[in-house]
Short mmCIF file of C-alpha atoms in Angstrom, two decimals:
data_model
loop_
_atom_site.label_atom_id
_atom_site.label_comp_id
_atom_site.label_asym_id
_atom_site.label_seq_id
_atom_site.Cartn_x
_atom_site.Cartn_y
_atom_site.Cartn_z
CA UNK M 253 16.21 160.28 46.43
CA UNK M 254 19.82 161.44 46.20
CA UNK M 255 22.19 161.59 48.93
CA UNK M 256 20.78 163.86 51.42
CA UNK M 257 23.29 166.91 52.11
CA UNK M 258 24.96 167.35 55.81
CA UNK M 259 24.10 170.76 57.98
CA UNK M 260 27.09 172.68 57.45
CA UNK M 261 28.47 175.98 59.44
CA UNK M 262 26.80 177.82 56.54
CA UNK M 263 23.59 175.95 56.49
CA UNK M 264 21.77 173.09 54.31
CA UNK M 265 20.78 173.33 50.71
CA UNK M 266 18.86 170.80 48.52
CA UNK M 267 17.13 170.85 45.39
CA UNK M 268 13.48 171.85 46.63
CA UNK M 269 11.01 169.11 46.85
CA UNK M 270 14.27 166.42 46.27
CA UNK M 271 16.91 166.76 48.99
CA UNK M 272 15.32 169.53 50.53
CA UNK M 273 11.88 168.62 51.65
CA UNK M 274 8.82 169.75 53.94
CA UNK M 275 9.90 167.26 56.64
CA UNK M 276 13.69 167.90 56.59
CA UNK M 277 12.80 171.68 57.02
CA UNK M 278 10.95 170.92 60.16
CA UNK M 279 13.20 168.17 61.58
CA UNK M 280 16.46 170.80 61.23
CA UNK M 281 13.81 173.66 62.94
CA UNK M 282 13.22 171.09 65.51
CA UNK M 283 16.55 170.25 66.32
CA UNK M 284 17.77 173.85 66.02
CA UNK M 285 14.41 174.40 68.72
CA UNK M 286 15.43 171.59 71.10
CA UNK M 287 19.78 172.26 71.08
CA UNK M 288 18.26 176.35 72.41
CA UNK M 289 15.99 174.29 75.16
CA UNK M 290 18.02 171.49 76.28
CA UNK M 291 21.44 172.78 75.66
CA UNK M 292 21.59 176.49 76.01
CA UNK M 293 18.54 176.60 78.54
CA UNK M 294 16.48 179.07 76.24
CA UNK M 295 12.81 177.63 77.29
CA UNK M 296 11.36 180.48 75.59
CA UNK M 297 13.44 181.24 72.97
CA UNK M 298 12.67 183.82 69.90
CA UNK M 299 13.63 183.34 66.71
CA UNK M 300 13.81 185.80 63.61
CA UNK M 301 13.43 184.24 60.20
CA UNK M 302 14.07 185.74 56.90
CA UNK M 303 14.33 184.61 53.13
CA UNK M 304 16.31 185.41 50.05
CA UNK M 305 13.12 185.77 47.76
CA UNK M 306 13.29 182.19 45.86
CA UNK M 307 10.11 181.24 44.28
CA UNK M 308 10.04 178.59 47.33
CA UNK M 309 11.15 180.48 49.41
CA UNK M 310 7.41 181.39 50.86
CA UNK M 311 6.65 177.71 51.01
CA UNK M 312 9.52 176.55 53.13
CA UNK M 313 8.48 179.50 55.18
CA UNK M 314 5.12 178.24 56.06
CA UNK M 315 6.91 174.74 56.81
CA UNK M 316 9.34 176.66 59.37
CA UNK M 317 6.45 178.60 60.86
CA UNK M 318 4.29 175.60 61.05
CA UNK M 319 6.97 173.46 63.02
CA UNK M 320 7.78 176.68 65.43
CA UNK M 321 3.84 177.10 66.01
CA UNK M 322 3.59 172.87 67.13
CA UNK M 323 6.68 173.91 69.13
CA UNK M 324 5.27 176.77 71.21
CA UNK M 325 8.00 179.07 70.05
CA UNK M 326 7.56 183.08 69.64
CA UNK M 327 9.11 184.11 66.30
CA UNK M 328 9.65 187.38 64.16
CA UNK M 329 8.58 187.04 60.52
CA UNK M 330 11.25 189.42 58.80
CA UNK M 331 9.92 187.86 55.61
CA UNK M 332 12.01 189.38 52.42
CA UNK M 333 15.35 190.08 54.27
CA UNK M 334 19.25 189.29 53.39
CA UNK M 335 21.20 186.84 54.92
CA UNK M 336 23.49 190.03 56.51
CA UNK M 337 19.81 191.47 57.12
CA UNK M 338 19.21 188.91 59.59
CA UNK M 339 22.35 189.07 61.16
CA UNK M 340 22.35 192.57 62.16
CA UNK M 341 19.18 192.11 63.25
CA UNK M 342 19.72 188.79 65.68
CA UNK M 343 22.43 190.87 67.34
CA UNK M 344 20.44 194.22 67.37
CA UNK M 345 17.19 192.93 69.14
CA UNK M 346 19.01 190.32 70.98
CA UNK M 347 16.94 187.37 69.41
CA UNK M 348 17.93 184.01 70.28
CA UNK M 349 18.26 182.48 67.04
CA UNK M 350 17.76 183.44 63.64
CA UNK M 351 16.65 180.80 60.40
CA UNK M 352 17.28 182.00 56.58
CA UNK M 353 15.66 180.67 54.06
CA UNK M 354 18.73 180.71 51.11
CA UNK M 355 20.48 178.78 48.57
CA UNK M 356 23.02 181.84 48.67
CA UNK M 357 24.39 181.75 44.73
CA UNK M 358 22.94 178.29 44.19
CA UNK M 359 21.36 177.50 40.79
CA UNK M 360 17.79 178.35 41.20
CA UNK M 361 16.27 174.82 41.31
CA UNK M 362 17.82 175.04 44.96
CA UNK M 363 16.76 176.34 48.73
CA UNK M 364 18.01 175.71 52.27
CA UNK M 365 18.34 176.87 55.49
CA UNK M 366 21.64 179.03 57.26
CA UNK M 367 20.99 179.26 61.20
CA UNK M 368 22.29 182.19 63.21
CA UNK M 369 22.90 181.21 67.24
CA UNK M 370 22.32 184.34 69.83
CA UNK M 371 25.84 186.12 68.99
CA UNK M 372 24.81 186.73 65.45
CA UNK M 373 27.31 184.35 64.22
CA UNK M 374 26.88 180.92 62.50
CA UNK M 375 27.02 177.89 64.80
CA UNK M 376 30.03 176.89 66.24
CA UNK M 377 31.34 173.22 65.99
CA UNK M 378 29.00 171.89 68.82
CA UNK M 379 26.21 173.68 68.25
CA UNK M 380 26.51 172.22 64.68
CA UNK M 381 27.19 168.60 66.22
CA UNK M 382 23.92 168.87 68.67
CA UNK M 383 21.82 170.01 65.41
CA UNK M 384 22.91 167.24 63.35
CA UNK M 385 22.55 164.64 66.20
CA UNK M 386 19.22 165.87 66.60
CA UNK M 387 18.08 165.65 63.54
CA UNK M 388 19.12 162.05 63.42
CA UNK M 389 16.94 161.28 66.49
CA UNK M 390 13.88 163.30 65.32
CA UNK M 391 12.11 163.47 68.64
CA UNK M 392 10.15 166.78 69.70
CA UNK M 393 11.42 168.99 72.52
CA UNK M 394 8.87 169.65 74.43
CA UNK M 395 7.40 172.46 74.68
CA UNK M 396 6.74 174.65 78.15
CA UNK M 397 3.53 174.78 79.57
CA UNK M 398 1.93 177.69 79.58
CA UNK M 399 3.98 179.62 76.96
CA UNK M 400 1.46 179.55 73.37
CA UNK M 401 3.44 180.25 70.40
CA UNK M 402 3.05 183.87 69.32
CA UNK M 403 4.19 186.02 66.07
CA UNK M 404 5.14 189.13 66.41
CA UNK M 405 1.73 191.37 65.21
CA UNK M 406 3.14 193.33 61.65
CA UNK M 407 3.20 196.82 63.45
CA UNK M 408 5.10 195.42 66.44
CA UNK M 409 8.05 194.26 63.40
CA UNK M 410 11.02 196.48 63.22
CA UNK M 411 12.07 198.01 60.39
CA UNK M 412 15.07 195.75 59.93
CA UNK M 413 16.17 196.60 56.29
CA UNK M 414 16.19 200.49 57.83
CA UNK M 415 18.02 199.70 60.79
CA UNK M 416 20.82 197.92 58.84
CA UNK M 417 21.18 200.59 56.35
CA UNK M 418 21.48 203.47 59.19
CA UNK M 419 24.13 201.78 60.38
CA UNK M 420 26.17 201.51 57.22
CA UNK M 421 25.08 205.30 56.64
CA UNK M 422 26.90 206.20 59.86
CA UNK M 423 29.50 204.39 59.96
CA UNK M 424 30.91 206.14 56.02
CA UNK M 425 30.87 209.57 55.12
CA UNK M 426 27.64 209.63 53.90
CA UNK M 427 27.63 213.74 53.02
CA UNK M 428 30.89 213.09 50.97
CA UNK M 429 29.20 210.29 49.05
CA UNK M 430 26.06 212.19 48.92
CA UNK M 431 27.88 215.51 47.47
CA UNK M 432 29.29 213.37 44.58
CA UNK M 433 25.79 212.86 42.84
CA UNK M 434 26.75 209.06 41.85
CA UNK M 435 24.44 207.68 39.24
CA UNK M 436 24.62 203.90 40.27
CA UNK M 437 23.33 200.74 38.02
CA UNK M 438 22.57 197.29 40.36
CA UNK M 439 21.57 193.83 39.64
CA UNK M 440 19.20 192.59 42.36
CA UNK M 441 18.24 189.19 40.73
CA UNK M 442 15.07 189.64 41.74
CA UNK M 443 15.77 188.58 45.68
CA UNK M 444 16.57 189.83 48.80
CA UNK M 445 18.49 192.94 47.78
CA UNK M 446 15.54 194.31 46.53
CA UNK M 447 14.30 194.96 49.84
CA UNK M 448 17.11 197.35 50.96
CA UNK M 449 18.81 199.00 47.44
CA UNK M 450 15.84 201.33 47.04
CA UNK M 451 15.96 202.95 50.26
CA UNK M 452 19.62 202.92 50.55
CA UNK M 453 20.69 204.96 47.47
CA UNK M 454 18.55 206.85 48.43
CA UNK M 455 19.97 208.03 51.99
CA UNK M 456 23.10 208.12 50.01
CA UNK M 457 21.98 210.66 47.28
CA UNK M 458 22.37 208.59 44.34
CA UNK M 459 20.78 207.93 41.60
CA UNK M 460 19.24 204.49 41.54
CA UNK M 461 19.37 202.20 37.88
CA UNK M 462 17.51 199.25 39.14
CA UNK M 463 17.98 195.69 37.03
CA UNK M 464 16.17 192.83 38.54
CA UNK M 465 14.43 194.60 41.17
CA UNK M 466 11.22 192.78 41.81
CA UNK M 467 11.72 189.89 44.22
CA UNK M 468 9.91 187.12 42.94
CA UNK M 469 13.02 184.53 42.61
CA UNK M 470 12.81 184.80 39.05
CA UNK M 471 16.78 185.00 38.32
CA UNK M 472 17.63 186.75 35.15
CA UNK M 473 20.89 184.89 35.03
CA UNK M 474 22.94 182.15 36.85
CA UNK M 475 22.90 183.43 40.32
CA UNK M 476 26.57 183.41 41.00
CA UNK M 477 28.04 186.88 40.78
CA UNK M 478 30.66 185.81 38.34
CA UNK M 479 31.84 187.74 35.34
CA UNK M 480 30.82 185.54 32.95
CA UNK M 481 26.94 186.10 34.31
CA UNK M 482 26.87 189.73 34.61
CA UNK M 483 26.90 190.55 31.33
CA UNK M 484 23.47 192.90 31.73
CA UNK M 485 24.42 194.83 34.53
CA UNK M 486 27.59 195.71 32.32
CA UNK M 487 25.37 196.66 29.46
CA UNK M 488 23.00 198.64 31.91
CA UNK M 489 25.91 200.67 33.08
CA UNK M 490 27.31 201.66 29.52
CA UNK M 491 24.15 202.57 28.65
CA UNK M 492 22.03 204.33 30.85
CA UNK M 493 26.09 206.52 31.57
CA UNK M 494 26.13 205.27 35.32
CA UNK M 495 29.58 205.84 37.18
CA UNK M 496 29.88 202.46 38.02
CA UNK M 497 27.72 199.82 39.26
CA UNK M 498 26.95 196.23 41.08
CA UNK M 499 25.87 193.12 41.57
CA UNK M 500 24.52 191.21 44.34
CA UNK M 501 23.95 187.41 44.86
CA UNK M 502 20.38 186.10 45.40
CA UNK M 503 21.06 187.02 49.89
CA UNK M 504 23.32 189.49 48.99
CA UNK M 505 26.09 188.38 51.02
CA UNK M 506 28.75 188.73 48.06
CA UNK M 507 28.84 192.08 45.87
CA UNK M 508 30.96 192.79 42.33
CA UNK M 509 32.12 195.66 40.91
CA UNK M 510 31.60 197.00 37.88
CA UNK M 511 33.34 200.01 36.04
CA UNK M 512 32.45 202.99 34.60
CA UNK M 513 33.08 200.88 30.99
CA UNK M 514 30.60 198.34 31.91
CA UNK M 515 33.22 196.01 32.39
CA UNK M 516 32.80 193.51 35.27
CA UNK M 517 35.86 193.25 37.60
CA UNK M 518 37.31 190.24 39.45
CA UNK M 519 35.62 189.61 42.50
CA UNK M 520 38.76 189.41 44.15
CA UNK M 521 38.64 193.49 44.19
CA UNK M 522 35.58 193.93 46.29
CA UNK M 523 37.63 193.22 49.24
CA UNK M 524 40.62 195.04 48.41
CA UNK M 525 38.53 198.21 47.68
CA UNK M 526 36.75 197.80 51.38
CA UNK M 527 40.10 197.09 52.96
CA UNK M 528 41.83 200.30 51.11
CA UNK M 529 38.48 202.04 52.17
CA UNK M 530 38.85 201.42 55.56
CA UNK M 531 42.33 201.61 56.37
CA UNK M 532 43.32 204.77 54.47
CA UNK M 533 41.23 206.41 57.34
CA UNK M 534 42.75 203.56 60.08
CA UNK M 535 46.55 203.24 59.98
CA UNK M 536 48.19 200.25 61.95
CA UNK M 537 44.71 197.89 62.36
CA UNK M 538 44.67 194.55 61.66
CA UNK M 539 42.96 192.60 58.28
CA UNK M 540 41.76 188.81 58.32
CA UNK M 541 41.68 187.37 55.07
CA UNK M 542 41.30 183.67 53.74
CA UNK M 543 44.61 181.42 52.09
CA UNK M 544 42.82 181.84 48.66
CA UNK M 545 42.08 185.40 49.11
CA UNK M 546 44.10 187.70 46.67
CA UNK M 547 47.78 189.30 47.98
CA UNK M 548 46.04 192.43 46.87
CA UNK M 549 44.46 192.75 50.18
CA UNK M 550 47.71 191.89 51.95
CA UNK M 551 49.59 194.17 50.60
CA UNK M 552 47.80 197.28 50.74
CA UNK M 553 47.63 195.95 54.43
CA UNK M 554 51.46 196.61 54.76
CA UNK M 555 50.88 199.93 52.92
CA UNK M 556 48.96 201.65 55.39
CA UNK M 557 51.09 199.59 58.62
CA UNK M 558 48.92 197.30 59.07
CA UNK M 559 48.94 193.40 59.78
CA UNK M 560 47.15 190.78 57.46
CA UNK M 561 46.24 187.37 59.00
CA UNK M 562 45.19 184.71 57.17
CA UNK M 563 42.71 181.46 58.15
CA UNK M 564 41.40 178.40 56.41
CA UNK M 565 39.17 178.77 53.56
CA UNK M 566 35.34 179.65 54.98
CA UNK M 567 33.60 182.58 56.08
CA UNK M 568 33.29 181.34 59.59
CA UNK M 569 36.90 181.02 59.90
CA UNK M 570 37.12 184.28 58.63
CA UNK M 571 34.84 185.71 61.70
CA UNK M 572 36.76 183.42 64.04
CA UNK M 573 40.08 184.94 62.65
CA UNK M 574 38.38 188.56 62.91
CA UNK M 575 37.54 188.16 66.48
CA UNK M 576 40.50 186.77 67.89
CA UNK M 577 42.78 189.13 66.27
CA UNK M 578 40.39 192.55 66.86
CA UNK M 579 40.51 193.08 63.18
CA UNK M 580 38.82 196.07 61.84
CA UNK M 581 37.75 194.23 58.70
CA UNK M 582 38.35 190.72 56.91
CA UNK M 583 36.74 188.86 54.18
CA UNK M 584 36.82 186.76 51.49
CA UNK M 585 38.23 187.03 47.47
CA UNK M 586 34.84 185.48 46.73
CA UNK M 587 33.35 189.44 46.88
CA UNK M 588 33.06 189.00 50.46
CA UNK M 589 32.91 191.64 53.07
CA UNK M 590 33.15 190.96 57.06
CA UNK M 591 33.23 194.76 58.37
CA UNK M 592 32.72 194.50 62.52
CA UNK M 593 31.29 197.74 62.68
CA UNK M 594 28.02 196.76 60.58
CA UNK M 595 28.15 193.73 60.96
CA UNK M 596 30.26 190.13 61.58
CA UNK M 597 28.63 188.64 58.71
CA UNK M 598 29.89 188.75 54.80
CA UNK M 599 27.62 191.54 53.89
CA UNK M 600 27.07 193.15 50.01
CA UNK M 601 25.15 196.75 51.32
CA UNK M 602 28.48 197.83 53.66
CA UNK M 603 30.70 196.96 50.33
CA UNK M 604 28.63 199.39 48.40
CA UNK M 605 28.86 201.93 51.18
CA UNK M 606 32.48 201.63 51.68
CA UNK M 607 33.37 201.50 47.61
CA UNK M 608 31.27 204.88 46.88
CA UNK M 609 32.77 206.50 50.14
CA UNK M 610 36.66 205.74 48.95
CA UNK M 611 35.01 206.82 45.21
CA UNK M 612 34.29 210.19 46.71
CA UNK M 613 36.70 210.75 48.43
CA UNK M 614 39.46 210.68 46.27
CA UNK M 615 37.35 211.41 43.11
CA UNK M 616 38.54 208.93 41.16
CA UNK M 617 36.57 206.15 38.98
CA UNK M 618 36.83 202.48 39.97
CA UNK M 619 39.15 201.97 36.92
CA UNK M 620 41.64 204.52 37.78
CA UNK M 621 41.70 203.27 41.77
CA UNK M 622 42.35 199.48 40.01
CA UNK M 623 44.62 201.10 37.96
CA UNK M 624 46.62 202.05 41.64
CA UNK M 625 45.98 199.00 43.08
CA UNK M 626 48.55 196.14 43.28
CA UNK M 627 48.63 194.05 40.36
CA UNK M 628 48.09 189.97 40.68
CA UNK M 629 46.83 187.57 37.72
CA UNK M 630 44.88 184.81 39.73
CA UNK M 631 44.30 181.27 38.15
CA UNK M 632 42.38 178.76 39.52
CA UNK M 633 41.79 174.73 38.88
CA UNK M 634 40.64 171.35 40.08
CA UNK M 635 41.16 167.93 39.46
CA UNK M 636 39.28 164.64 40.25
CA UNK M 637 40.09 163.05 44.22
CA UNK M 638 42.97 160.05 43.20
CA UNK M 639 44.04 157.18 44.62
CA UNK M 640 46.39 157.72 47.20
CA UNK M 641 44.57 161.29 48.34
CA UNK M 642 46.39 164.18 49.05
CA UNK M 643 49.11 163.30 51.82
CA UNK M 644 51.86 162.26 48.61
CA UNK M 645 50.84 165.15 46.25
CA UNK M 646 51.78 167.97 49.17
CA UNK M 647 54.67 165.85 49.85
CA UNK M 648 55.33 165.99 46.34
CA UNK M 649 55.07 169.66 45.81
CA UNK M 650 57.07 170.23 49.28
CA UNK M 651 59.96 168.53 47.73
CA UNK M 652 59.36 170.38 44.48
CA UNK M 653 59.31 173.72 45.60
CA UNK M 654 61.93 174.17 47.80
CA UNK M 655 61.91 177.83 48.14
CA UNK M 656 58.50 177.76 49.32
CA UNK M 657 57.19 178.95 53.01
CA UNK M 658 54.81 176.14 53.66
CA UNK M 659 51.55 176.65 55.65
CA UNK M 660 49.59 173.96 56.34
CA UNK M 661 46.24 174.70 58.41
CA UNK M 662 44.05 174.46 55.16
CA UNK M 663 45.94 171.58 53.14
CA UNK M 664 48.76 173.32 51.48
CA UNK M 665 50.23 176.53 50.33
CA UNK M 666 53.58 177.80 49.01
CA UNK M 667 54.30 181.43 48.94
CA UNK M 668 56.92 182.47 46.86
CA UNK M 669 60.29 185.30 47.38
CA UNK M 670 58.63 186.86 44.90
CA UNK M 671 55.09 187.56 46.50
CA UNK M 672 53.65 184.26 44.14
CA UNK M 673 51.86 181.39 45.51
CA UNK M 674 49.47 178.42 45.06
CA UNK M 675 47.01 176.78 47.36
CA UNK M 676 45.96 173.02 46.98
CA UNK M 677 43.31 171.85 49.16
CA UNK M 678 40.49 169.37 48.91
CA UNK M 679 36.45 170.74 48.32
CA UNK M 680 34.02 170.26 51.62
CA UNK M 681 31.87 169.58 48.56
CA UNK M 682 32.95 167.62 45.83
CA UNK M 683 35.64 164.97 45.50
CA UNK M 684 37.92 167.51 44.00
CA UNK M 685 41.50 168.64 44.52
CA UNK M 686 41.07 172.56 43.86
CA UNK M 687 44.56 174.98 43.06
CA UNK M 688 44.28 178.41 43.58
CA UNK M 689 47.64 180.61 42.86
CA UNK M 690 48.86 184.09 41.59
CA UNK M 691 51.71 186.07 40.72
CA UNK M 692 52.78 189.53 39.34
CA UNK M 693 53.06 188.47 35.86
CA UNK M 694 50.60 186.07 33.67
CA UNK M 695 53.75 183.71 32.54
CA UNK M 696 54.72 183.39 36.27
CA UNK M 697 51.47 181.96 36.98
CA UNK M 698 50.85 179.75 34.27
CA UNK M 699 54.80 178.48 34.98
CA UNK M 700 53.83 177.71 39.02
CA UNK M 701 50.34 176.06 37.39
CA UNK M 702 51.98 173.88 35.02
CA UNK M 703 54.60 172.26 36.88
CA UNK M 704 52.57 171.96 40.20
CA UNK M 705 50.04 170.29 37.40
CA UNK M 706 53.14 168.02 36.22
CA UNK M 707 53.46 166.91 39.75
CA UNK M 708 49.73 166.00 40.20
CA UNK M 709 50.00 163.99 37.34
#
């Protein structure tokens, strides 16, 4: 067998049936199971699980069920829900846990498991430490006496995928959106999303053009919502005349844009439209972004008076960020969106609320609000781990780029006088340096790339 994966804040993932097996589900369930009884004194705790619609995804269910049943725990079978499905739901009902069966934008030979702890979060640092020591150990918390496992009876379920749309619904103008008659093309990829799109467009007045929208884990296309995969849902929209329309990933926790052209937009605008959505109606607030995350964000930020913090790379550091600083919305370039109101989870269904309210509002199409927007060219690269690591290369660059403001909390990154900059850190992943950077012009970009490229060299 390969080399088994570590639990991460954002979960496990494996190649199902390889380095994601029956018996690792159940040994992570049981450790999750025994840090809420041992550490957190939840003796009868009750935990909601939901999947992103993988063909395994049913399988590894009945593994998680099976090991919660021999544990004597009461559990919630959401079934078909998104990863920001379960969140909002955790923190609605007040469940003590919550398990998701996802790969996220994983190729689709691949499932996992995310955990959500009782404040509808991802673990913290020692809740992550107890569930990997556990895991290690393998032994069985016991179980109290007296307290039979029990699943919630079907009619006893809420209606989660409801619940989390009426929130989004009243937290935008839904009337403005709903007087604009938007005809709306989405890529479900045959997952989760499937389970809320439908009903949603529909509270929102808008004309549903489904693509993908039977949730059987059979992905049309590579599941990462990156331009070069979309090209369907860009065909879709030119020709079925939709205003615009989107793209989820297989939990729909990341969203894309696409244009009235059928063209598929950088990721890196999802946020930017959110945050221009939200704080042209909330001067002065604060924004938490991520040191990769486009200036875009940042400096519609300043526009509107408004402070932008940035954290290390990660969508937990992102909600820490959020929390601490009483943002009113942060988020990721990767087409995430952490809105506190809905929800403190990256979340794909308040995106589309937010993009079609700003859409109505000012009645413009998403190619004339880019066409507003500030203007970055983003590059991005990475190079094999070297000898030596990474302690002489940001020396290196330091040296090199003396005009730089240097912050270091997520290895290194320069801005620039002249609103550029680069980011060099290592992947959690893979033993690879990655470079993020952007500037105002193309030939800035590509000049900050190739010398910061002569240096690794």
């Amino acid at each position: 067998m390969p080399i088994q994966p570590k639990f991460a804040i954002s979960g496990y993932r494996g190649i199902w049936k390889d380095t994601l097996t029956d018996e690792i589900a159940k040994k992570y369930v049981r450790a999750l199971v025994r840090m809420l009884r041992e550490d957190e004194g939840k003796q009868n705790p009750i935990i909601l699980i939901g999947r992103d619609g993988r063909e395994s995804g049913p399988e590894i269910k009945k593994s998680v069920i099976e090991e919660l049943e021999n544990l004597g725990v009461n559990f919630v079978d959401g079934d078909l829900l998104p990863t920001p499905t379960v969140f909002f739901a955790v923190h609605k009902h007040k469940y003590d846990a919550g398990i998701i069966i996802t790969a996220s934008h994983n190729p689709i030979e691949y499932n996992g498991l995310k955990f959500v702890n009782d404040k509808a979060l991802y673990l913290d640092e020692n809740q992550l430490a107890k569930i990997n020591a556990y895991y290690e150990e393998n032994s069985h918390p016991l179980a109290p006496k007296g307290t039979p496992p029990q699943a919630e009876g079907e009619k006893n379920i809420p209606d989660f995928p409801k619940e989390h749309i009426d929130q989004i619904i009243a937290n935008v103008d839904a009337e403005i959106i709903r007087a604009q008659k938007f005809k709306v093309a989405v890529d479900m990829i045959n997952a989760s999303a499937c389970a809320l799109d439908p009903y949603f467009f529909k509270q929102l007045g808008a004309e549903l053009v489904p693509l993908n929208d039977i949730p059987n884990g059979k992905f049309a296309h590579k599941p990462e919502p990156l331009r070069e995969n979309l090209a369907d849902i860009g065909n879709l929209v030119k020709s079925s005349g939709a205003n615009l329309g989107f793209a989820h990933d297989p939990d729909a926790d990341r969203l894309v844009i696409v244009n009235e052209f059928g063209e598929t937009i950088s990721e890196e605008y999802t946020l930017a439209f959110a945050v221009l959505a939200v704080l042209s109606k909330n001067r002065e607030q604060t924004i938490v972004i991520n040191l990769s995350t486009s200036q875009m964000s940042a400096d519609i930020a300043e526009k509107y008076g408004s402070k932008c913090i940035r954290t290390k790379v990660g969508e937990a550091n992102v909600v820490e960020g959020i929390i601490k600083n009483n943002a009113i919305i942060g988020g990721e370039g990767n087409g995430g969106i952490i809105y506190p109101a809905i929800n403190m989870a990256r979340d794909s269904f308040t995106g589309i609320g937010l993009v079609l309210e700003f859409l109505a509002k000012t009645k413009q199409t998403v190619s004339q609000c880019i066409a507003k927007m500030p203007k970055y060219f983003m590059k991005k690269a990475k190079w094999p781990v070297k000898d030596g690591g990474l302690s002489d290369i940001y020396l290196k660059l330091k040296s090199h780029f003396k005009e730089a403001e240097i912050i270091e909390i997520d290895g290194l990154r320069l801005d620039f006088p002249d609103s550029s900059w680069i980011h060099l850190r290592p992947s959690n992943t893979e033993p690879i340096i990655r470079l993020f950077g952007e500037a105002k012009t193309e030939k800035r970009i590509e000049e900050l790339f190739k010398e910061a490229e002569d240096l690794l060299a």
